[in-house]
Amino acid sequence: MSSPSLHQLVEQAQTLISLIATHPDYRQLLDLGYTPDLNIADAQTALAYLQWELERNPEPSN
């Protein structure tokens, strides 16, 4: 059984973070004053940087 590629994992993480950002329970936490030091946008930015790096330096074939 092979592991998913890092590119696939980054795409999955981006999808999950988008779902979290729009989830009613998460929105409710924000409305109640939840203010994390790092937020959803920070996570999305980190994944975007990782994706850009992967595009610049493609993974070697296994």
Tab-separated table of C-alpha atoms in Angstrom:
chain	number	residue	atom	x	y	z
A	1	MET	CA	0.000	0.000	0.000
A	2	SER	CA	1.534	3.302	-1.045
A	3	SER	CA	1.189	6.562	0.810
A	4	PRO	CA	-0.530	9.502	-0.849
A	5	SER	CA	1.811	12.056	-2.349
A	6	LEU	CA	2.592	15.192	-0.398
A	7	HIS	CA	0.788	17.204	-3.085
A	8	GLN	CA	-2.362	15.106	-2.541
A	9	LEU	CA	-2.125	15.559	1.223
A	10	VAL	CA	-1.766	19.329	0.863
A	11	GLU	CA	-4.845	19.444	-1.373
A	12	GLN	CA	-6.820	17.381	1.148
A	13	ALA	CA	-5.688	19.639	3.986
A	14	GLN	CA	-6.738	22.735	2.033
A	15	THR	CA	-10.175	21.226	1.476
A	16	LEU	CA	-10.557	20.337	5.151
A	17	ILE	CA	-9.479	23.786	6.306
A	18	SER	CA	-12.007	25.374	3.944
A	19	LEU	CA	-14.721	23.149	5.382
A	20	ILE	CA	-13.704	24.082	8.925
A	21	ALA	CA	-13.717	27.797	8.072
A	22	THR	CA	-17.310	27.622	6.860
A	23	HIS	CA	-18.602	25.178	9.475
A	24	PRO	CA	-21.405	26.645	11.610
A	25	ASP	CA	-19.788	25.455	14.858
A	26	TYR	CA	-16.527	27.203	13.977
A	27	ARG	CA	-18.398	30.378	12.978
A	28	GLN	CA	-20.226	30.241	16.311
A	29	LEU	CA	-16.924	30.001	18.197
A	30	LEU	CA	-15.719	33.112	16.374
A	31	ASP	CA	-18.967	34.910	17.213
A	32	LEU	CA	-18.439	33.993	20.876
A	33	GLY	CA	-15.042	35.657	20.845
A	34	TYR	CA	-12.684	32.826	19.905
A	35	THR	CA	-9.497	34.569	18.755
A	36	PRO	CA	-6.625	32.141	18.239
A	37	ASP	CA	-3.077	33.453	17.792
A	38	LEU	CA	-2.974	31.635	14.455
A	39	ASN	CA	-6.152	31.450	12.441
A	40	ILE	CA	-7.626	29.669	9.438
A	41	ALA	CA	-6.092	32.192	7.044
A	42	ASP	CA	-2.641	31.488	8.508
A	43	ALA	CA	-3.116	27.764	7.919
A	44	GLN	CA	-4.309	28.377	4.365
A	45	THR	CA	-1.301	30.590	3.689
A	46	ALA	CA	1.111	27.987	5.050
A	47	LEU	CA	-0.414	25.328	2.810
A	48	ALA	CA	-0.316	27.652	-0.205
A	49	TYR	CA	3.404	28.263	0.379
A	50	LEU	CA	3.988	24.527	0.661
A	51	GLN	CA	2.036	23.901	-2.533
A	52	TRP	CA	4.032	26.567	-4.396
A	53	GLU	CA	7.255	24.965	-3.207
A	54	LEU	CA	6.067	21.555	-4.384
A	55	GLU	CA	5.242	23.014	-7.795
A	56	ARG	CA	8.706	24.579	-8.042
A	57	ASN	CA	10.389	21.351	-6.911
A	58	PRO	CA	8.310	18.371	-8.050
A	59	GLU	CA	8.490	15.218	-5.985
A	60	PRO	CA	10.728	12.483	-7.351
A	61	SER	CA	8.947	9.480	-8.830
A	62	ASN	CA	8.948	6.368	-6.653
